[in-house]
Amino acid sequence: MTQSARVLVTGVTGQDGSFLAEKLLADHNISVYGLVRRSSNPNYSRIQHILEYERFQLVEGDITDLSSLIQICSDIKPDLIYNLASQSFVPTSWTQPLFTAQATGIGAVNVFEAVRIACPTCKIYQASSSEMFGLQPENAIQNEDTSFYPRSPYACAKVFAHQMAINYRESHNLFISCGILFNHESERRGQQFVTRKIARAAARISKGLQSTLSLGRLDTYRDWGFAGDYVDAMILMMRLNTPEDFVIATGSKHSVQDFVDYSFRMVGLDWKEFVVQDPRFMRPAEVPSLCGDASRARERLGWTPTVSFESLVERMVESELNSI
Ligand code: NAP
Ligand code: F7E
């Protein structure tokens, strides 16, 4: 990257965007522009600590509004865009499939179009997802060559964005790399996602602030890693001279029940006394099991995850205990 690089981060108010902006700002030669959409009440809680940085600036726009993206790209002329903005909660994608398609699918194409029109040499990182793999044979491991079988409107929108990224790369010669990231979590994870929901409930129940935890299926498996590690992989991908797609994962999977069990053990409780199954949290179609093979990232980026499943749970539960 050239000196004094300008980097635009969409989704900067989210979990990954906040870690990414923080890590990019640690490099004194980078100015970060964070895309935020207008809301009646700003939600800057995850980026509060970096708002005062001179090299950090918020720009108002919306991923579903191409004109706003063209304007921003024309004004800033970014060297690099990380496109992290999306409607990222899978259950919401069944109740708001069209909005999800707009934000998660078309939104990415809006970014590609804005770059093609206003700053065609800009590199783009596209946030693809392991949800694209969807239904896979039991005990299978997914890599960059695994076929997609999306199981939700969210996953379908991500597949569309992913294939369009490849299409823009091959037909317009844009530099777009897709990170196919498996589930990654942290104390900044949204409260609806299962890991944060469990960690928060275990802490609150142990302090007498909550009596039960309602969950959907406990028998689904995910390959859970730490968000900070996964954002490092995004940065490494963008340092390459040619665009390429990478699976980012830990290579080991655990069930929702494993996450519950370990979280409750951390606070000295038996989860069976507090967890109730609630049909409201069951999905119309489920992804039973995902587990990634990040060999390519290990070989070409030198990337490896640093936080184990146990350390991740400990970190999240401790954070919840501290925040009470
Ligand atoms: P997140 O916490 O839900 O953040 C999503 C971000 O997108 C928020 O900043 C949100 O802004 C923004 N956004 C949503 N709609 C927008 C719109 N119309 N215009 C502009 N911004 C909009 O998600 P995350 O966990 O950080 O994930 C980052 C990206 O990686 C997402 O694309 C997600 O789908 C993808 N991904 C995540 C995982 C994971 O395990 N975390 C795995 C694979 C892929 P507001 O704050 O205003 O809502
Ligand atoms: O669910 C089960 C649920 O919502 C994980 C997003 O970041 O990662 C995330 O998608 C599992 C599923 O994440 C509850 O059925 C049981 O099997 O935490 P989640 P997700 O759907 O895997 C991918 C890679 C993304 O790209 C997405 O953006 O947990 N589960 N009971 C529950 N899930 C929730 N949310 N709530 C429950 O009560």
Coordinates of C-alpha atoms and ligand atoms in Angstrom, one line a residue:
M1 CA 0.0 0.0 0.0
T2 CA 1.2 3.6 -0.8
Q3 CA 2.0 6.0 2.0
S4 CA -0.9 7.9 3.5
A5 CA -3.4 5.3 2.2
R6 CA -7.1 6.1 2.4
V7 CA -9.2 3.2 3.5
L8 CA -13.0 3.1 3.5
V9 CA -14.7 0.7 5.9
T10 CA -18.4 -0.1 5.4
G11 CA -20.1 -1.6 8.5
V12 CA -17.7 0.3 10.8
T13 CA -20.2 0.4 13.6
G14 CA -20.4 -3.5 13.6
Q15 CA -18.3 -6.1 15.4
D16 CA -15.7 -6.6 12.7
G17 CA -15.7 -3.0 11.4
S18 CA -14.8 -1.7 14.9
F19 CA -11.9 -4.1 15.3
L20 CA -10.7 -3.4 11.8
A21 CA -10.8 0.4 12.1
E22 CA -8.9 0.1 15.4
K23 CA -6.2 -2.1 13.8
L24 CA -5.9 0.1 10.7
L25 CA -5.5 3.3 12.7
A26 CA -2.5 1.7 14.5
D27 CA -0.6 2.3 11.2
H28 CA 0.2 6.0 11.1
N29 CA 0.2 6.0 7.3
I30 CA -3.5 5.1 7.1
S31 CA -6.5 7.4 7.2
V32 CA -9.8 5.5 7.9
Y33 CA -13.2 6.6 6.6
G34 CA -16.1 4.8 8.3
L35 CA -19.4 4.6 6.4
V36 CA -22.3 5.2 8.7
R37 CA -26.0 5.2 7.8
R38 CA -28.3 7.9 9.1
S39 CA -30.3 6.8 12.2
S40 CA -32.4 8.8 14.6
N41 CA -30.0 8.0 17.3
P42 CA -26.3 7.2 16.4
N43 CA -25.1 3.8 17.5
Y44 CA -21.4 4.4 17.9
S45 CA -20.8 2.3 21.0
R46 CA -18.2 0.0 19.4
I47 CA -16.2 2.9 17.9
Q48 CA -16.6 5.4 20.7
H49 CA -12.9 5.0 21.7
I50 CA -11.5 5.9 18.3
L51 CA -13.9 8.7 17.3
E52 CA -11.4 11.4 18.4
Y53 CA -8.6 10.1 16.2
E54 CA -7.5 12.7 13.7
R55 CA -7.0 10.0 11.0
F56 CA -10.6 8.6 11.6
Q57 CA -13.6 10.2 9.9
L58 CA -17.2 9.2 9.6
V59 CA -18.9 9.6 6.2
E60 CA -22.7 9.3 5.9
G61 CA -24.1 7.0 3.2
D62 CA -26.0 3.8 2.8
I63 CA -24.9 0.6 1.2
T64 CA -28.2 0.3 -0.6
D65 CA -27.9 3.8 -2.1
L66 CA -25.5 3.7 -5.1
S67 CA -25.5 7.5 -5.5
S68 CA -24.1 7.9 -2.0
L69 CA -21.3 5.4 -2.6
I70 CA -20.4 7.0 -5.9
Q71 CA -20.2 10.4 -4.2
I72 CA -18.1 9.1 -1.4
C73 CA -15.7 7.3 -3.7
S74 CA -15.4 10.4 -5.9
D75 CA -14.7 12.6 -2.9
I76 CA -12.3 10.3 -1.0
K77 CA -10.7 8.3 -3.8
P78 CA -10.0 5.4 -1.4
D79 CA -7.1 3.1 -2.1
L80 CA -8.9 0.3 -0.3
I81 CA -12.4 -0.5 0.7
Y82 CA -13.4 -3.2 3.2
N83 CA -17.1 -4.0 2.5
L84 CA -18.4 -5.3 5.8
A85 CA -21.8 -3.7 5.8
S86 CA -24.7 -6.2 5.6
Q87 CA -27.9 -7.4 7.3
S88 CA -26.0 -10.1 9.0
F89 CA -28.5 -11.8 11.3
V90 CA -29.7 -15.1 9.6
P91 CA -33.2 -15.3 11.3
T92 CA -34.0 -11.7 10.2
S93 CA -33.3 -12.7 6.6
W94 CA -36.5 -14.9 6.6
T95 CA -38.7 -12.1 7.9
Q96 CA -37.0 -9.4 5.8
P97 CA -35.7 -11.3 2.7
L98 CA -36.0 -8.3 0.3
F99 CA -34.1 -5.9 2.6
T100 CA -31.5 -8.6 3.2
A101 CA -31.1 -9.0 -0.6
Q102 CA -30.7 -5.3 -0.9
A103 CA -28.2 -4.8 1.9
T104 CA -26.2 -8.0 1.8
G105 CA -26.5 -8.8 -2.0
I106 CA -27.1 -5.7 -4.1
G107 CA -25.2 -3.6 -1.5
A108 CA -22.0 -5.3 -2.4
V109 CA -22.6 -4.8 -6.1
N110 CA -23.2 -1.1 -5.4
V111 CA -19.7 -0.9 -3.9
F112 CA -18.2 -2.7 -7.0
E113 CA -20.1 -0.3 -9.3
A114 CA -19.1 2.8 -7.3
V115 CA -15.4 1.7 -7.5
R116 CA -15.7 0.8 -11.3
I117 CA -17.1 4.3 -11.9
A118 CA -15.2 6.5 -9.5
C119 CA -11.9 4.9 -8.4
P120 CA -11.2 1.7 -10.5
T121 CA -7.8 1.0 -9.1
C122 CA -9.1 0.8 -5.5
K123 CA -8.7 -2.7 -3.9
I124 CA -11.9 -4.2 -2.4
Y125 CA -12.3 -6.7 0.4
Q126 CA -15.7 -8.5 0.2
A127 CA -17.1 -10.1 3.4
S128 CA -18.3 -13.5 2.2
S129 CA -19.5 -16.1 4.7
S130 CA -19.3 -19.8 5.5
E131 CA -23.2 -19.7 5.5
M132 CA -22.8 -19.9 1.7
F133 CA -21.7 -23.6 2.2
G134 CA -25.0 -24.3 4.0
L135 CA -26.0 -27.9 3.9
Q136 CA -23.0 -30.2 3.7
P137 CA -22.4 -33.9 4.4
E138 CA -22.0 -34.7 8.1
N139 CA -18.4 -34.3 9.2
A140 CA -17.3 -32.6 6.0
I141 CA -14.7 -29.9 6.0
Q142 CA -15.1 -26.9 3.7
N143 CA -12.4 -25.1 1.7
E144 CA -12.3 -22.6 -1.2
D145 CA -13.4 -25.4 -3.7
T146 CA -16.4 -26.6 -1.8
S147 CA -19.8 -26.1 -3.6
F148 CA -22.3 -23.8 -2.1
Y149 CA -25.8 -24.9 -0.8
P150 CA -27.2 -21.7 0.8
R151 CA -30.0 -22.4 3.3
S152 CA -31.4 -18.9 4.1
P153 CA -32.1 -15.6 2.3
Y154 CA -28.9 -14.3 4.0
A155 CA -26.8 -17.1 2.6
C156 CA -28.4 -16.7 -0.9
A157 CA -27.6 -12.9 -0.8
K158 CA -24.0 -13.7 0.2
V159 CA -23.6 -16.2 -2.6
F160 CA -24.9 -13.6 -5.1
A161 CA -22.4 -11.0 -3.8
H162 CA -19.6 -13.5 -3.8
Q163 CA -20.2 -14.6 -7.4
M164 CA -20.6 -10.9 -8.5
A165 CA -17.2 -10.2 -6.9
I166 CA -15.7 -12.9 -9.1
N167 CA -17.6 -11.6 -12.1
Y168 CA -16.3 -8.0 -11.6
R169 CA -12.8 -9.3 -11.1
E170 CA -12.9 -11.3 -14.3
S171 CA -14.9 -8.9 -16.5
H172 CA -13.9 -5.4 -15.2
N173 CA -10.5 -6.4 -13.9
L174 CA -11.3 -4.9 -10.4
F175 CA -9.1 -6.0 -7.5
I176 CA -11.7 -7.8 -5.3
S177 CA -10.8 -10.5 -2.7
C178 CA -13.4 -12.4 -0.8
G179 CA -12.8 -13.6 2.7
I180 CA -15.0 -16.7 3.3
L181 CA -15.1 -16.3 7.1
F182 CA -16.5 -18.9 9.4
N183 CA -18.3 -17.7 12.6
H184 CA -16.2 -15.3 14.6
E185 CA -17.1 -13.9 17.9
S186 CA -16.1 -11.5 20.7
E187 CA -17.4 -9.3 23.5
R188 CA -18.5 -6.9 20.7
R189 CA -20.8 -9.5 19.0
G190 CA -24.4 -8.4 18.6
Q191 CA -26.6 -9.7 21.5
Q192 CA -28.9 -11.8 19.3
F193 CA -26.1 -14.1 18.1
V194 CA -26.0 -17.3 20.0
T195 CA -22.5 -17.0 21.6
R196 CA -23.1 -13.6 23.0
K197 CA -26.6 -14.5 24.1
I198 CA -25.3 -17.5 26.0
A199 CA -22.3 -15.7 27.6
R200 CA -24.5 -12.9 28.7
A201 CA -27.1 -15.2 30.1
A202 CA -24.6 -17.3 32.0
A203 CA -23.1 -14.2 33.6
R204 CA -26.5 -12.7 34.4
I205 CA -28.0 -15.9 35.8
S206 CA -24.9 -16.3 38.1
K207 CA -25.6 -12.8 39.5
G208 CA -29.3 -13.4 40.0
L209 CA -30.3 -11.0 37.2
Q210 CA -32.0 -13.6 34.9
S211 CA -33.7 -16.9 35.7
T212 CA -33.7 -18.9 32.4
L213 CA -32.1 -18.9 28.9
S214 CA -34.3 -19.7 26.0
L215 CA -32.6 -21.2 23.0
G216 CA -33.4 -23.0 19.7
R217 CA -31.5 -26.1 18.6
L218 CA -28.5 -27.1 20.8
D219 CA -27.3 -29.8 18.3
T220 CA -25.9 -27.6 15.5
Y221 CA -22.2 -27.3 15.1
R222 CA -20.1 -24.2 14.2
D223 CA -16.4 -23.5 13.7
W224 CA -16.1 -20.6 16.1
G225 CA -13.1 -18.3 16.2
F226 CA -12.1 -14.9 17.7
A227 CA -13.1 -11.8 15.6
G228 CA -9.8 -10.0 16.2
D229 CA -7.9 -12.9 14.5
Y230 CA -10.2 -12.9 11.6
V231 CA -9.8 -9.2 11.0
D232 CA -6.0 -9.7 10.9
A233 CA -6.7 -12.2 8.1
M234 CA -8.6 -9.5 6.2
I235 CA -5.7 -7.1 6.4
L236 CA -3.2 -9.8 5.3
M237 CA -5.4 -10.6 2.3
M238 CA -5.4 -6.9 1.2
R239 CA -1.6 -6.8 1.3
L240 CA -1.3 -9.3 -1.6
N241 CA -0.6 -8.1 -5.1
T242 CA -3.2 -10.2 -6.8
P243 CA -6.8 -10.8 -5.6
E244 CA -7.7 -14.2 -4.2
D245 CA -10.4 -15.7 -2.1
F246 CA -9.6 -17.3 1.3
V247 CA -11.4 -19.5 3.8
I248 CA -10.8 -18.3 7.3
A249 CA -11.6 -20.8 10.1
T250 CA -10.1 -22.6 13.1
G251 CA -10.6 -26.1 11.7
S252 CA -12.4 -27.3 14.8
K253 CA -16.1 -27.3 15.5
H254 CA -18.3 -27.4 18.6
S255 CA -22.0 -27.6 19.2
V256 CA -24.2 -24.9 20.7
Q257 CA -24.6 -27.3 23.7
D258 CA -20.8 -27.3 24.1
F259 CA -20.8 -23.5 24.2
V260 CA -23.6 -23.5 26.8
D261 CA -22.0 -26.2 28.9
Y262 CA -18.6 -24.4 29.0
S263 CA -20.1 -21.0 29.7
F264 CA -22.2 -22.2 32.6
R265 CA -19.3 -24.2 34.0
M266 CA -17.3 -21.0 34.1
V267 CA -19.8 -19.5 36.5
G268 CA -20.1 -22.7 38.5
L269 CA -23.6 -23.6 37.3
D270 CA -25.2 -26.6 35.6
W271 CA -26.8 -25.4 32.4
K272 CA -29.5 -28.1 32.5
E273 CA -31.2 -26.2 35.3
F274 CA -31.6 -23.0 33.4
V275 CA -31.8 -23.6 29.6
V276 CA -35.2 -24.0 28.0
Q277 CA -35.8 -24.9 24.4
D278 CA -38.1 -22.4 22.6
P279 CA -39.5 -22.9 19.1
R280 CA -39.3 -19.1 18.5
F281 CA -35.5 -19.6 18.1
M282 CA -35.8 -22.6 15.6
R283 CA -35.2 -21.7 12.0
P284 CA -37.3 -22.6 8.9
A285 CA -34.1 -24.3 7.5
E286 CA -31.0 -25.1 9.5
V287 CA -27.3 -25.4 8.7
P288 CA -26.5 -28.4 10.9
S289 CA -22.7 -28.3 10.8
L290 CA -19.8 -26.2 9.4
C291 CA -16.1 -26.6 9.8
G292 CA -13.5 -24.8 7.7
D293 CA -10.1 -25.8 6.3
A294 CA -7.9 -22.6 6.2
S295 CA -4.8 -24.3 4.7
R296 CA -4.6 -21.7 1.9
A297 CA -4.6 -18.8 4.4
R298 CA -2.0 -20.5 6.5
E299 CA 0.3 -21.2 3.5
R300 CA -0.1 -17.9 1.5
L301 CA -0.9 -15.4 4.3
G302 CA 0.9 -17.0 7.1
W303 CA -2.3 -16.7 9.1
T304 CA -3.3 -18.9 12.0
P305 CA -5.9 -18.4 14.7
T306 CA -4.6 -17.6 18.1
V307 CA -7.6 -18.0 20.4
S308 CA -9.0 -21.5 21.2
F309 CA -12.7 -22.3 21.7
E310 CA -12.2 -22.5 25.5
S311 CA -10.3 -19.1 25.6
L312 CA -13.0 -17.5 23.4
V313 CA -15.8 -18.6 25.8
E314 CA -13.8 -17.5 28.8
R315 CA -13.1 -14.1 27.3
M316 CA -16.8 -13.6 26.5
V317 CA -18.1 -14.7 29.8
E318 CA -15.5 -12.7 31.7
S319 CA -16.4 -9.6 29.7
E320 CA -20.1 -10.1 30.6
L321 CA -19.3 -10.6 34.3
N322 CA -17.2 -7.4 34.3
S323 CA -19.9 -5.4 32.6
I324 CA -22.5 -6.2 35.3
Ligands
NAP1 P1 -22.5 -6.7 12.3 O1 -21.9 -6.6 13.7 O2 -24.0 -7.1 12.2 O3 -22.3 -5.3 11.5 C1 -23.0 -5.1 10.3 C2 -22.6 -3.7 9.9 O4 -23.3 -3.4 8.7 C3 -23.1 -2.6 10.9 O5 -22.1 -1.6 11.0 C4 -24.4 -2.0 10.2 O6 -24.7 -0.7 10.6 C5 -23.9 -2.1 8.8 N1 -25.1 -2.0 7.8 C6 -26.2 -2.7 7.8 N2 -27.0 -2.3 6.8 C7 -26.4 -1.2 6.3 C8 -26.7 -0.3 5.2 N3 -27.9 -0.4 4.5 N4 -25.9 0.7 4.9 C9 -24.7 0.8 5.6 N5 -24.3 0.0 6.6 C10 -25.2 -1.0 6.9 O7 -21.7 -7.8 11.4 P2 -20.2 -8.4 11.7 O8 -20.3 -9.6 12.5 O9 -19.3 -7.3 12.0 O10 -19.9 -8.9 10.2 C11 -19.2 -8.1 9.2 C12 -19.5 -8.7 7.9 O11 -19.0 -10.0 7.8 C13 -21.0 -8.7 7.5 O12 -21.1 -8.5 6.1 C14 -21.3 -10.2 7.8 O13 -22.5 -10.6 7.0 C15 -20.1 -10.9 7.4 N6 -19.8 -12.1 8.1 C16 -19.8 -12.2 9.5 C17 -19.4 -13.3 10.1 C18 -19.3 -13.4 11.6 O14 -19.3 -14.5 12.2 N7 -19.3 -12.3 12.4 C19 -19.0 -14.4 9.4 C20 -18.9 -14.3 8.0 C21 -19.3 -13.2 7.4 P3 -25.6 -0.3 11.8 O15 -24.7 -0.3 13.0 O16 -26.1 1.0 11.4 O17 -26.7 -1.4 11.9
F7E2 O1 -26.4 -19.1 15.2 C1 -28.2 -21.9 16.8 C2 -28.7 -21.4 15.4 O2 -27.1 -16.7 15.0 C3 -25.5 -20.2 15.4 C4 -23.6 -14.7 11.4 O3 -22.5 -13.9 11.8 O4 -22.2 -16.7 11.3 C5 -23.4 -16.1 11.9 O5 -24.6 -16.9 11.5 C6 -26.3 -21.5 15.6 C7 -27.4 -21.7 14.6 O6 -25.0 -17.5 13.9 C8 -30.2 -20.0 19.1 O7 -29.8 -22.2 14.9 C9 -29.7 -22.1 18.8 O8 -27.4 -23.1 14.2 O9 -25.0 -17.2 16.3 P1 -25.9 -17.5 15.1 P2 -25.1 -18.1 12.4 O10 -26.5 -18.3 12.0 O11 -24.2 -19.3 12.3 C10 -22.2 -16.7 9.9 C11 -20.9 -17.2 9.4 C12 -22.6 -15.4 9.2 O12 -22.1 -15.1 8.2 C13 -23.7 -14.6 9.9 O13 -23.7 -13.3 9.5 O14 -26.9 -21.4 16.9 N1 -29.1 -21.3 17.8 N2 -30.4 -21.2 19.6 C14 -29.4 -20.0 18.0 N3 -29.0 -18.9 17.3 C15 -29.4 -17.7 17.8 N4 -29.0 -16.6 17.1 N5 -30.2 -17.6 18.9 C16 -30.7 -18.7 19.6 O15 -31.4 -18.6 20.5

